[in-house]
CSV table of C-alpha atoms in Angstrom, one decimal:
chain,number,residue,atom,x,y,z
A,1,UNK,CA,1.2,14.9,4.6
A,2,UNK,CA,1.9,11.3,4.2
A,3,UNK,CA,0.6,10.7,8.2
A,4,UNK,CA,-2.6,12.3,6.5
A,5,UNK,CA,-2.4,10.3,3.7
A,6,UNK,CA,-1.9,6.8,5.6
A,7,UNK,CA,-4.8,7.8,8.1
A,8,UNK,CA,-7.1,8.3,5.2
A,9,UNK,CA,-6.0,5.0,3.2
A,10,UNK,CA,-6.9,3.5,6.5
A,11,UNK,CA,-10.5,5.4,6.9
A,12,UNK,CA,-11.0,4.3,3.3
A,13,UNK,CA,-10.2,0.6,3.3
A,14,UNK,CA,-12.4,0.5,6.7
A,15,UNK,CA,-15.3,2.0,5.4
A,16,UNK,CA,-15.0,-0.6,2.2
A,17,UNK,CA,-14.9,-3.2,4.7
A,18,UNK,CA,-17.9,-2.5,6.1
A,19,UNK,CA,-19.8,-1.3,3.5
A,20,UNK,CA,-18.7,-4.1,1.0
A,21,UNK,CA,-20.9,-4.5,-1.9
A,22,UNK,CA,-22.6,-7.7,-2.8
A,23,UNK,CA,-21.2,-10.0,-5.9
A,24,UNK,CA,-23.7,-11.1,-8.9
A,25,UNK,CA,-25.3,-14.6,-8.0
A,26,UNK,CA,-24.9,-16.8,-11.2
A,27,UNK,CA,-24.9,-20.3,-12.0
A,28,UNK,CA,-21.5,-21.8,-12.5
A,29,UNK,CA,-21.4,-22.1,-16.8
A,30,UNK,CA,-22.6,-18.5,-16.1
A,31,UNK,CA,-19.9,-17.9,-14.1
A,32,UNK,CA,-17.4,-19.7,-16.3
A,33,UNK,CA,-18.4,-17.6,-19.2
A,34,UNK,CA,-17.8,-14.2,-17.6
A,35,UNK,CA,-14.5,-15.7,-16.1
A,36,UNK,CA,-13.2,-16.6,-20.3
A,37,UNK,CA,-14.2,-13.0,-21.1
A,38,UNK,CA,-12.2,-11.4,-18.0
A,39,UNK,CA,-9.3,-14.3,-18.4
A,40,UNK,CA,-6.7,-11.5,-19.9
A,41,UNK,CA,-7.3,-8.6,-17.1
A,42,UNK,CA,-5.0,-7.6,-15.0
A,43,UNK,CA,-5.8,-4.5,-12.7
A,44,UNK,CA,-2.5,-2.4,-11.2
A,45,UNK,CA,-3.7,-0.7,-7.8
A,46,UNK,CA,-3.0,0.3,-4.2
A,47,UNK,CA,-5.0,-1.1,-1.7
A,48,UNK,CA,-6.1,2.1,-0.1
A,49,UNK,CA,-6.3,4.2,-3.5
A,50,UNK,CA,-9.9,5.5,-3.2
A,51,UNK,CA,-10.2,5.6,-7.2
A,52,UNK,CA,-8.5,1.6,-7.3
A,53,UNK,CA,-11.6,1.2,-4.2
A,54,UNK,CA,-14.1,2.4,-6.8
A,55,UNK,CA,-12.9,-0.4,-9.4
A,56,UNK,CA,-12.4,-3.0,-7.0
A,57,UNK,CA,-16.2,-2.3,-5.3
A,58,UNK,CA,-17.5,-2.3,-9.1
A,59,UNK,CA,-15.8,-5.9,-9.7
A,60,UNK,CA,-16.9,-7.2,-6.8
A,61,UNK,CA,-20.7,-6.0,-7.4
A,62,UNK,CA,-20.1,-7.6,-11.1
A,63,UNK,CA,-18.6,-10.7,-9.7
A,64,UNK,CA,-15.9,-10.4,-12.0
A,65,UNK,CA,-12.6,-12.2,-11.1
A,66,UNK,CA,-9.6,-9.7,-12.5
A,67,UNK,CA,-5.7,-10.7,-11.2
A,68,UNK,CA,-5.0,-7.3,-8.6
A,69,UNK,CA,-1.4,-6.0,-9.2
A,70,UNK,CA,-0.5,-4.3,-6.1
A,71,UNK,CA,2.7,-1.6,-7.2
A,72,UNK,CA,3.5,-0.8,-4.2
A,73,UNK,CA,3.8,-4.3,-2.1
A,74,UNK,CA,5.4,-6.0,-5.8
A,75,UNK,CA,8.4,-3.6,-7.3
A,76,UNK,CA,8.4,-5.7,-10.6
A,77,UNK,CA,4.1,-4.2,-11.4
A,78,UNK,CA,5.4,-1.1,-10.5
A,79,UNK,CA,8.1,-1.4,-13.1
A,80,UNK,CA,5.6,-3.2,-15.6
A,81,UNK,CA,3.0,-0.2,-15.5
A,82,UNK,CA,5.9,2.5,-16.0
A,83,UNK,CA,7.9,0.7,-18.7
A,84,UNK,CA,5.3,-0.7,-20.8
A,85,UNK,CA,2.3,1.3,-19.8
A,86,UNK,CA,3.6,4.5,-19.6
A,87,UNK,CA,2.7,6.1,-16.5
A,88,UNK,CA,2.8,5.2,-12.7
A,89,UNK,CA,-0.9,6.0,-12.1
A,90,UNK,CA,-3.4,3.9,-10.7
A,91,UNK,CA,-5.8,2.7,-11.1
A,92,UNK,CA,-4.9,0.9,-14.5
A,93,UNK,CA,-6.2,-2.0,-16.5
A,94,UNK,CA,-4.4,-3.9,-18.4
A,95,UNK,CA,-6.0,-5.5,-21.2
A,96,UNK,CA,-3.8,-8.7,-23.3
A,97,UNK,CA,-5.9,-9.3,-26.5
A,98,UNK,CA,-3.8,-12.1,-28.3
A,99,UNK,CA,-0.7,-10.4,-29.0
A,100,UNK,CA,-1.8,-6.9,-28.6
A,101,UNK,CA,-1.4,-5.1,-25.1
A,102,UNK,CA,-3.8,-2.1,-24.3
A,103,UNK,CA,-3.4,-0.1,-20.7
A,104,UNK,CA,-6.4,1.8,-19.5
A,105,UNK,CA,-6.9,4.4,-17.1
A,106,UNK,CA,-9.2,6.5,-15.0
A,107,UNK,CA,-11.2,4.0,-12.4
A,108,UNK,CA,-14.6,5.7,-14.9
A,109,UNK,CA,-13.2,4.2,-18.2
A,110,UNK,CA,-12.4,1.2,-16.4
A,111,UNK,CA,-15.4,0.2,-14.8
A,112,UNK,CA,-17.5,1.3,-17.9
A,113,UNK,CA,-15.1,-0.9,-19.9
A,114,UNK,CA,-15.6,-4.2,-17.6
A,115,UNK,CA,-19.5,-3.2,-17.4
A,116,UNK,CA,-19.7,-3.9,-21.2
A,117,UNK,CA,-17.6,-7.0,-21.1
A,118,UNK,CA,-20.1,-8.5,-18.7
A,119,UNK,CA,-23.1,-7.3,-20.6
């Protein structure tokens, strides 16, 4: 199962490649605006998690600049998202609003959540 799961990850990250999607032309203030309203994101992933793809092709298309957290290739995310989000699953957002932390999950409530910060 893992072989299967390794050859797929694989397929997946190709196909992305290939079939990359095309960022948001804006003007640099423009830019720098969106940038201040994504400036406390941080999005925990795998590279070849086809729901963490989903996110990542939706940032890219919204030119958004978020800080990846990769939990397998950096123990101490992995131990972040269990310990103070409360789950090992992926993809997850992690949203720092002053002094308040929020964790979101499902790749859906995720990209709807950045769509609306962008609009």
């Amino acid at each position: 199962m893992k072989l299967v799961r390794w050859i797929l990850g694989r397929i997946i990250l190709l196909l992305n490649a290939v079939f990359s999607p095309k960022g948001v032309k804006r003007s640099a203030e423009e830019q720098a605006v969106i940038d201040q309203k994504t400036q406390g994101l941080h999005l925990y992933q795998l590279p070849a998690c086809p729901f963490c793809v989903k996110v990542r092709r939706s940032m890219k298309r919204n030119g958004l600049s978020i800080g990846l957290r990769d939990i397998k290739a950096q123990p101490e995310y992995l131990e972040e998202l269990v310990t103070q989000g409360g789950s090992r699953k992926v993809p997850c957002l992690r949203i720092e609003n002053g002094d308040k932390v929020e964790w979101l999950y499902e790749s859906n409530d995720i990209i709807n959540y950045l769509e609306a910060k962008v609009a």
